[in-house]
Amino acid sequence: AQKITQTQPGMFVQEKEAVTLDCTYDTSDPSYGLFWYKQPSSGEMIFLIYQGSYDQQNATEGRYSLNFQKARKSANLVISASQLGDSAMYFCAMREASLGGSQGNLIFGKGTKLSVKP
Amino acid sequence: NAGVTQTPKFQVLKTGQSMTLQCAQDMNHEYMSWYRQDPGMGLRLIHYSVGAGITDQGEVPNGYNVSRSTTEDFPLRLLSAAPSQTSVYFCASSSIEGQGNTEAFFGQGTRLTVV
């Protein structure tokens, strides 16, 4: 079974509007972290935002926020006021903290390609 | 501060050839890993290391070898390249903490084509 599921292979959003990228995860580890990375067409992986399983509040970083619903095992990324430069692949990832030596491993979803229309 | 340096950026190999992808980090991170990225598959873990002298297999280790003789370096070796190994390869490093809340820093990627 997939541990990270991103159900939207591709999405379009109008410039200046908000967009939500979906991510659900599956783990029995009580301690885990959830990450979002952006991959523009140039190929590099850019860290956007992190949410810990014990964090009480949703994470925010500038125009990025993470809608964390622990009971639903959901960690959706919200981008407010979309810009043309937001066009990229977006990956959701999880790190399970309690798995001994493998606790550093990131498990990635398959990604969502976001296209921002002018 | 260079972060994670990965070389080369592009490589074309013939089937059966061997090569080493280099990865070095200057952040004194304990954890280093190699991923491959294929269209529609996300990033999949090949091998990882939690410190010098310690390596382990990830999800897709076949056809690859790694070693970790120093904290800084984590090379990935393709023993006998196959067309199925055509992919984009990423090296990543992070600090290991108990809550798993440290971001992974990625190299620029290597686009490998095996013909």
PDB file of C-alpha atoms in Angstrom:
ATOM      1  CA  ALA A   1       0.000   0.000   0.000  1.00  0.00           C
ATOM      2  CA  GLN A   2       1.199   3.483  -0.792  1.00  0.00           C
ATOM      3  CA  LYS A   3       2.349   5.430   2.211  1.00  0.00           C
ATOM      4  CA  ILE A   4       1.960   8.797   0.511  1.00  0.00           C
ATOM      5  CA  THR A   5      -0.862   9.403  -1.939  1.00  0.00           C
ATOM      6  CA  GLN A   6      -1.180  12.447  -4.144  1.00  0.00           C
ATOM      7  CA  THR A   7      -4.357  11.999  -6.145  1.00  0.00           C
ATOM      8  CA  GLN A   8      -3.969  14.981  -8.483  1.00  0.00           C
ATOM      9  CA  PRO A   9      -1.445  14.275 -11.254  1.00  0.00           C
ATOM     10  CA  GLY A  10      -1.989  17.759 -12.650  1.00  0.00           C
ATOM     11  CA  MET A  11      -3.776  20.950 -11.666  1.00  0.00           C
ATOM     12  CA  PHE A  12      -4.402  24.380 -13.125  1.00  0.00           C
ATOM     13  CA  VAL A  13      -4.917  27.570 -11.154  1.00  0.00           C
ATOM     14  CA  GLN A  14      -5.458  31.142 -12.203  1.00  0.00           C
ATOM     15  CA  GLU A  15      -2.770  33.607 -11.209  1.00  0.00           C
ATOM     16  CA  LYS A  16      -3.487  35.321  -7.862  1.00  0.00           C
ATOM     17  CA  GLU A  17      -5.933  32.630  -6.779  1.00  0.00           C
ATOM     18  CA  ALA A  18      -5.376  30.083  -4.017  1.00  0.00           C
ATOM     19  CA  VAL A  19      -4.862  26.390  -4.731  1.00  0.00           C
ATOM     20  CA  THR A  20      -4.858  23.261  -2.572  1.00  0.00           C
ATOM     21  CA  LEU A  21      -2.693  20.261  -3.391  1.00  0.00           C
ATOM     22  CA  ASP A  22      -3.872  17.060  -1.758  1.00  0.00           C
ATOM     23  CA  CYS A  23      -1.763  14.605   0.195  1.00  0.00           C
ATOM     24  CA  THR A  24      -2.826  11.664   2.323  1.00  0.00           C
ATOM     25  CA  TYR A  25      -0.474   9.414   4.205  1.00  0.00           C
ATOM     26  CA  ASP A  26      -0.451   6.077   5.943  1.00  0.00           C
ATOM     27  CA  THR A  27       1.625   5.270   8.999  1.00  0.00           C
ATOM     28  CA  SER A  28       1.326   3.538  12.346  1.00  0.00           C
ATOM     29  CA  ASP A  29       4.282   5.463  13.751  1.00  0.00           C
ATOM     30  CA  PRO A  30       3.056   8.021  16.314  1.00  0.00           C
ATOM     31  CA  SER A  31       6.007  10.277  15.563  1.00  0.00           C
ATOM     32  CA  TYR A  32       6.438  11.437  11.989  1.00  0.00           C
ATOM     33  CA  GLY A  33       7.081  14.479   9.902  1.00  0.00           C
ATOM     34  CA  LEU A  34       5.407  15.652   6.736  1.00  0.00           C
ATOM     35  CA  PHE A  35       7.199  17.704   4.111  1.00  0.00           C
ATOM     36  CA  TRP A  36       6.375  19.452   0.883  1.00  0.00           C
ATOM     37  CA  TYR A  37       8.978  19.997  -1.827  1.00  0.00           C
ATOM     38  CA  LYS A  38       8.751  21.993  -5.035  1.00  0.00           C
ATOM     39  CA  GLN A  39      10.534  20.901  -8.197  1.00  0.00           C
ATOM     40  CA  PRO A  40      10.581  23.549 -10.931  1.00  0.00           C
ATOM     41  CA  SER A  41      11.383  22.675 -14.522  1.00  0.00           C
ATOM     42  CA  SER A  42      15.068  23.266 -13.774  1.00  0.00           C
ATOM     43  CA  GLY A  43      14.961  20.098 -11.689  1.00  0.00           C
ATOM     44  CA  GLU A  44      16.164  21.039  -8.219  1.00  0.00           C
ATOM     45  CA  MET A  45      14.245  20.009  -5.104  1.00  0.00           C
ATOM     46  CA  ILE A  46      13.204  22.984  -2.985  1.00  0.00           C
ATOM     47  CA  PHE A  47      11.960  22.488   0.577  1.00  0.00           C
ATOM     48  CA  LEU A  48       8.742  24.408   1.234  1.00  0.00           C
ATOM     49  CA  ILE A  49       7.193  23.480   4.551  1.00  0.00           C
ATOM     50  CA  TYR A  50       7.251  20.956   7.384  1.00  0.00           C
ATOM     51  CA  GLN A  51       4.584  19.652   9.792  1.00  0.00           C
ATOM     52  CA  GLY A  52       5.321  17.424  12.755  1.00  0.00           C
ATOM     53  CA  SER A  53       2.831  14.866  13.986  1.00  0.00           C
ATOM     54  CA  TYR A  54       2.794  16.434  17.446  1.00  0.00           C
ATOM     55  CA  ASP A  55       2.448  20.003  16.233  1.00  0.00           C
ATOM     56  CA  GLN A  56      -0.781  21.543  17.466  1.00  0.00           C
ATOM     57  CA  GLN A  57      -0.961  24.248  14.850  1.00  0.00           C
ATOM     58  CA  ASN A  58      -0.845  24.073  11.095  1.00  0.00           C
ATOM     59  CA  ALA A  59       2.504  25.077   9.638  1.00  0.00           C
ATOM     60  CA  THR A  60       2.808  28.251   7.588  1.00  0.00           C
ATOM     61  CA  GLU A  61       5.684  29.652   5.533  1.00  0.00           C
ATOM     62  CA  GLY A  62       4.871  32.829   3.674  1.00  0.00           C
ATOM     63  CA  ARG A  63       2.292  31.991   0.991  1.00  0.00           C
ATOM     64  CA  TYR A  64       2.451  28.290   1.871  1.00  0.00           C
ATOM     65  CA  SER A  65       0.377  26.671   4.566  1.00  0.00           C
ATOM     66  CA  LEU A  66      -0.192  23.067   5.439  1.00  0.00           C
ATOM     67  CA  ASN A  67      -3.731  21.959   6.254  1.00  0.00           C
ATOM     68  CA  PHE A  68      -2.951  19.127   8.677  1.00  0.00           C
ATOM     69  CA  GLN A  69      -5.851  16.862   9.601  1.00  0.00           C
ATOM     70  CA  LYS A  70      -4.314  14.142  11.706  1.00  0.00           C
ATOM     71  CA  ALA A  71      -7.393  11.979  12.170  1.00  0.00           C
ATOM     72  CA  ARG A  72      -7.922  11.914   8.404  1.00  0.00           C
ATOM     73  CA  LYS A  73      -4.183  11.443   7.764  1.00  0.00           C
ATOM     74  CA  SER A  74      -4.237  14.384   5.446  1.00  0.00           C
ATOM     75  CA  ALA A  75      -1.557  17.043   4.868  1.00  0.00           C
ATOM     76  CA  ASN A  76      -2.701  19.288   2.063  1.00  0.00           C
ATOM     77  CA  LEU A  77      -0.573  22.157   0.822  1.00  0.00           C
ATOM     78  CA  VAL A  78      -2.318  25.478   0.316  1.00  0.00           C
ATOM     79  CA  ILE A  79      -0.662  28.095  -1.871  1.00  0.00           C
ATOM     80  CA  SER A  80      -2.242  31.504  -1.570  1.00  0.00           C
ATOM     81  CA  ALA A  81      -2.101  34.190  -4.263  1.00  0.00           C
ATOM     82  CA  SER A  82      -0.571  31.932  -6.924  1.00  0.00           C
ATOM     83  CA  GLN A  83       2.234  33.335  -9.045  1.00  0.00           C
ATOM     84  CA  LEU A  84       3.500  32.228 -12.440  1.00  0.00           C
ATOM     85  CA  GLY A  85       6.680  31.072 -10.730  1.00  0.00           C
ATOM     86  CA  ASP A  86       4.662  28.570  -8.712  1.00  0.00           C
ATOM     87  CA  SER A  87       4.287  26.409 -11.828  1.00  0.00           C
ATOM     88  CA  ALA A  88       6.193  23.250 -10.892  1.00  0.00           C
ATOM     89  CA  MET A  89       5.922  19.690  -9.610  1.00  0.00           C
ATOM     90  CA  TYR A  90       5.032  19.444  -5.946  1.00  0.00           C
ATOM     91  CA  PHE A  91       5.914  16.435  -3.836  1.00  0.00           C
ATOM     92  CA  CYS A  92       4.528  15.454  -0.479  1.00  0.00           C
ATOM     93  CA  ALA A  93       6.854  13.346   1.666  1.00  0.00           C
ATOM     94  CA  MET A  94       6.871  11.686   5.066  1.00  0.00           C
ATOM     95  CA  ARG A  95       9.568  10.688   7.496  1.00  0.00           C
ATOM     96  CA  GLU A  96       8.730   8.166  10.187  1.00  0.00           C
ATOM     97  CA  ALA A  97      10.768   9.055  13.243  1.00  0.00           C
ATOM     98  CA  SER A  98      10.726   5.834  15.226  1.00  0.00           C
ATOM     99  CA  LEU A  99      12.164   3.300  12.785  1.00  0.00           C
ATOM    100  CA  GLY A 100      15.703   3.064  14.117  1.00  0.00           C
ATOM    101  CA  GLY A 101      18.313   3.562  11.443  1.00  0.00           C
ATOM    102  CA  SER A 102      15.780   4.269   8.735  1.00  0.00           C
ATOM    103  CA  GLN A 103      14.345   7.225  10.565  1.00  0.00           C
ATOM    104  CA  GLY A 104      16.010   9.555   8.110  1.00  0.00           C
ATOM    105  CA  ASN A 105      14.246   8.088   5.085  1.00  0.00           C
ATOM    106  CA  LEU A 106      11.805  10.271   3.240  1.00  0.00           C
ATOM    107  CA  ILE A 107       8.926   8.519   1.499  1.00  0.00           C
ATOM    108  CA  PHE A 108       7.619  10.514  -1.445  1.00  0.00           C
ATOM    109  CA  GLY A 109       4.307  10.702  -3.227  1.00  0.00           C
ATOM    110  CA  LYS A 110       4.193  10.670  -7.009  1.00  0.00           C
ATOM    111  CA  GLY A 111       3.738  14.395  -7.238  1.00  0.00           C
ATOM    112  CA  THR A 112       1.280  16.952  -8.582  1.00  0.00           C
ATOM    113  CA  LYS A 113       2.125  19.164 -11.534  1.00  0.00           C
ATOM    114  CA  LEU A 114       0.770  22.636 -10.928  1.00  0.00           C
ATOM    115  CA  SER A 115       0.324  25.041 -13.799  1.00  0.00           C
ATOM    116  CA  VAL A 116      -0.464  28.685 -13.055  1.00  0.00           C
ATOM    117  CA  LYS A 117      -2.365  30.480 -15.828  1.00  0.00           C
ATOM    118  CA  PRO A 118      -1.901  34.219 -16.394  1.00  0.00           C
TER     119      PRO A 118
ATOM    120  CA  ASN B   1      28.282  26.966   2.371  1.00  0.00           C
ATOM    121  CA  ALA B   2      27.960  24.640  -0.615  1.00  0.00           C
ATOM    122  CA  GLY B   3      25.347  22.259   0.868  1.00  0.00           C
ATOM    123  CA  VAL B   4      25.073  19.064  -1.174  1.00  0.00           C
ATOM    124  CA  THR B   5      27.281  18.835  -4.243  1.00  0.00           C
ATOM    125  CA  GLN B   6      26.435  16.177  -6.773  1.00  0.00           C
ATOM    126  CA  THR B   7      28.396  15.388  -9.921  1.00  0.00           C
ATOM    127  CA  PRO B   8      28.091  14.984 -12.827  1.00  0.00           C
ATOM    128  CA  LYS B   9      24.918  16.803 -13.880  1.00  0.00           C
ATOM    129  CA  PHE B  10      24.518  14.798 -17.065  1.00  0.00           C
ATOM    130  CA  GLN B  11      25.914  11.444 -18.160  1.00  0.00           C
ATOM    131  CA  VAL B  12      25.389   9.078 -21.053  1.00  0.00           C
ATOM    132  CA  LEU B  13      26.525   5.485 -20.608  1.00  0.00           C
ATOM    133  CA  LYS B  14      26.537   2.469 -22.820  1.00  0.00           C
ATOM    134  CA  THR B  15      24.898  -0.697 -21.557  1.00  0.00           C
ATOM    135  CA  GLY B  16      27.350  -2.631 -19.424  1.00  0.00           C
ATOM    136  CA  GLN B  17      29.545   0.309 -18.495  1.00  0.00           C
ATOM    137  CA  SER B  18      30.144   1.209 -14.887  1.00  0.00           C
ATOM    138  CA  MET B  19      30.320   4.622 -13.308  1.00  0.00           C
ATOM    139  CA  THR B  20      30.228   6.438  -9.992  1.00  0.00           C
ATOM    140  CA  LEU B  21      27.957   9.338  -9.123  1.00  0.00           C
ATOM    141  CA  GLN B  22      29.615  11.558  -6.594  1.00  0.00           C
ATOM    142  CA  CYS B  23      27.887  13.222  -3.648  1.00  0.00           C
ATOM    143  CA  ALA B  24      29.456  15.390  -0.990  1.00  0.00           C
ATOM    144  CA  GLN B  25      27.944  17.499   1.776  1.00  0.00           C
ATOM    145  CA  ASP B  26      29.589  20.043   4.048  1.00  0.00           C
ATOM    146  CA  MET B  27      26.911  20.296   6.726  1.00  0.00           C
ATOM    147  CA  ASN B  28      28.222  17.444   8.899  1.00  0.00           C
ATOM    148  CA  HIS B  29      24.987  15.548   8.384  1.00  0.00           C
ATOM    149  CA  GLU B  30      24.832  11.996   9.644  1.00  0.00           C
ATOM    150  CA  TYR B  31      22.209  10.856   7.177  1.00  0.00           C
ATOM    151  CA  MET B  32      22.744  10.640   3.426  1.00  0.00           C
ATOM    152  CA  SER B  33      20.695   8.948   0.770  1.00  0.00           C
ATOM    153  CA  TRP B  34      20.304   8.349  -2.942  1.00  0.00           C
ATOM    154  CA  TYR B  35      16.994   8.541  -4.785  1.00  0.00           C
ATOM    155  CA  ARG B  36      16.008   7.977  -8.356  1.00  0.00           C
ATOM    156  CA  GLN B  37      13.198   9.879 -10.008  1.00  0.00           C
ATOM    157  CA  ASP B  38      11.248   8.399 -12.877  1.00  0.00           C
ATOM    158  CA  PRO B  39       8.215   9.949 -14.610  1.00  0.00           C
ATOM    159  CA  GLY B  40       5.029   9.307 -12.662  1.00  0.00           C
ATOM    160  CA  MET B  41       6.894   7.491  -9.874  1.00  0.00           C
ATOM    161  CA  GLY B  42       8.033  10.245  -7.544  1.00  0.00           C
ATOM    162  CA  LEU B  43      11.383   9.723  -5.830  1.00  0.00           C
ATOM    163  CA  ARG B  44      12.334   6.229  -4.754  1.00  0.00           C
ATOM    164  CA  LEU B  45      15.031   5.414  -2.253  1.00  0.00           C
ATOM    165  CA  ILE B  46      18.000   3.420  -3.553  1.00  0.00           C
ATOM    166  CA  HIS B  47      20.441   3.304  -0.630  1.00  0.00           C
ATOM    167  CA  TYR B  48      21.007   5.285   2.510  1.00  0.00           C
ATOM    168  CA  SER B  49      23.543   5.751   5.265  1.00  0.00           C
ATOM    169  CA  VAL B  50      23.172   6.892   8.867  1.00  0.00           C
ATOM    170  CA  GLY B  51      26.880   7.496   9.367  1.00  0.00           C
ATOM    171  CA  ALA B  52      30.369   6.650   8.199  1.00  0.00           C
ATOM    172  CA  GLY B  53      30.754   2.918   7.705  1.00  0.00           C
ATOM    173  CA  ILE B  54      27.000   2.240   7.815  1.00  0.00           C
ATOM    174  CA  THR B  55      24.869   1.732   4.723  1.00  0.00           C
ATOM    175  CA  ASP B  56      21.592   0.027   4.002  1.00  0.00           C
ATOM    176  CA  GLN B  57      19.270  -0.716   1.129  1.00  0.00           C
ATOM    177  CA  GLY B  58      16.224   1.266   0.218  1.00  0.00           C
ATOM    178  CA  GLU B  59      13.293   0.413  -2.004  1.00  0.00           C
ATOM    179  CA  VAL B  60      15.168  -0.092  -5.301  1.00  0.00           C
ATOM    180  CA  PRO B  61      18.788  -1.137  -4.547  1.00  0.00           C
ATOM    181  CA  ASN B  62      19.431  -3.663  -7.320  1.00  0.00           C
ATOM    182  CA  GLY B  63      22.262  -2.718  -9.656  1.00  0.00           C
ATOM    183  CA  TYR B  64      23.718  -0.105  -7.312  1.00  0.00           C
ATOM    184  CA  ASN B  65      26.422  -0.089  -4.667  1.00  0.00           C
ATOM    185  CA  VAL B  66      27.295   2.523  -2.082  1.00  0.00           C
ATOM    186  CA  SER B  67      29.935   3.101   0.554  1.00  0.00           C
ATOM    187  CA  ARG B  68      30.384   5.715   3.264  1.00  0.00           C
ATOM    188  CA  SER B  69      34.016   6.029   4.262  1.00  0.00           C
ATOM    189  CA  THR B  70      33.643   9.610   5.517  1.00  0.00           C
ATOM    190  CA  THR B  71      30.804  11.713   6.869  1.00  0.00           C
ATOM    191  CA  GLU B  72      31.048  14.028   3.862  1.00  0.00           C
ATOM    192  CA  ASP B  73      30.981  11.640   0.912  1.00  0.00           C
ATOM    193  CA  PHE B  74      28.433   9.087  -0.278  1.00  0.00           C
ATOM    194  CA  PRO B  75      29.158   7.851  -3.820  1.00  0.00           C
ATOM    195  CA  LEU B  76      26.714   5.734  -5.790  1.00  0.00           C
ATOM    196  CA  ARG B  77      28.165   3.101  -8.109  1.00  0.00           C
ATOM    197  CA  LEU B  78      26.435   1.577 -11.082  1.00  0.00           C
ATOM    198  CA  LEU B  79      28.130  -1.765 -11.584  1.00  0.00           C
ATOM    199  CA  SER B  80      26.906  -2.643 -15.080  1.00  0.00           C
ATOM    200  CA  ALA B  81      24.574  -0.018 -16.471  1.00  0.00           C
ATOM    201  CA  ALA B  82      21.258  -1.080 -17.966  1.00  0.00           C
ATOM    202  CA  PRO B  83      18.684   0.964 -19.891  1.00  0.00           C
ATOM    203  CA  SER B  84      16.308   0.530 -16.925  1.00  0.00           C
ATOM    204  CA  GLN B  85      18.697   2.703 -14.928  1.00  0.00           C
ATOM    205  CA  THR B  86      18.009   5.694 -17.157  1.00  0.00           C
ATOM    206  CA  SER B  87      16.695   8.168 -14.619  1.00  0.00           C
ATOM    207  CA  VAL B  88      17.380  11.321 -12.670  1.00  0.00           C
ATOM    208  CA  TYR B  89      19.371  10.651  -9.513  1.00  0.00           C
ATOM    209  CA  PHE B  90      19.321  12.785  -6.396  1.00  0.00           C
ATOM    210  CA  CYS B  91      21.586  12.703  -3.416  1.00  0.00           C
ATOM    211  CA  ALA B  92      20.206  14.098  -0.156  1.00  0.00           C
ATOM    212  CA  SER B  93      21.473  14.685   3.341  1.00  0.00           C
ATOM    213  CA  SER B  94      19.915  15.602   6.652  1.00  0.00           C
ATOM    214  CA  SER B  95      20.642  15.714  10.326  1.00  0.00           C
ATOM    215  CA  ILE B  96      19.084  12.858  12.274  1.00  0.00           C
ATOM    216  CA  GLU B  97      16.905  13.991  15.122  1.00  0.00           C
ATOM    217  CA  GLY B  98      14.488  12.025  17.219  1.00  0.00           C
ATOM    218  CA  GLN B  99      11.379  13.731  15.922  1.00  0.00           C
ATOM    219  CA  GLY B 100      12.271  13.451  12.256  1.00  0.00           C
ATOM    220  CA  ASN B 101      11.683  17.122  11.783  1.00  0.00           C
ATOM    221  CA  THR B 102      14.750  18.066   9.818  1.00  0.00           C
ATOM    222  CA  GLU B 103      14.482  18.851   6.151  1.00  0.00           C
ATOM    223  CA  ALA B 104      16.505  16.942   3.611  1.00  0.00           C
ATOM    224  CA  PHE B 105      18.891  18.976   1.495  1.00  0.00           C
ATOM    225  CA  PHE B 106      19.147  17.785  -2.087  1.00  0.00           C
ATOM    226  CA  GLY B 107      21.874  17.934  -4.658  1.00  0.00           C
ATOM    227  CA  GLN B 108      21.157  19.362  -8.102  1.00  0.00           C
ATOM    228  CA  GLY B 109      20.495  15.940  -9.596  1.00  0.00           C
ATOM    229  CA  THR B 110      22.193  13.799 -12.238  1.00  0.00           C
ATOM    230  CA  ARG B 111      20.392  13.017 -15.448  1.00  0.00           C
ATOM    231  CA  LEU B 112      21.664   9.608 -16.539  1.00  0.00           C
ATOM    232  CA  THR B 113      20.896   8.015 -19.871  1.00  0.00           C
ATOM    233  CA  VAL B 114      21.903   4.429 -20.603  1.00  0.00           C
ATOM    234  CA  VAL B 115      21.886   3.505 -24.280  1.00  0.00           C
TER     235      VAL B 115
END
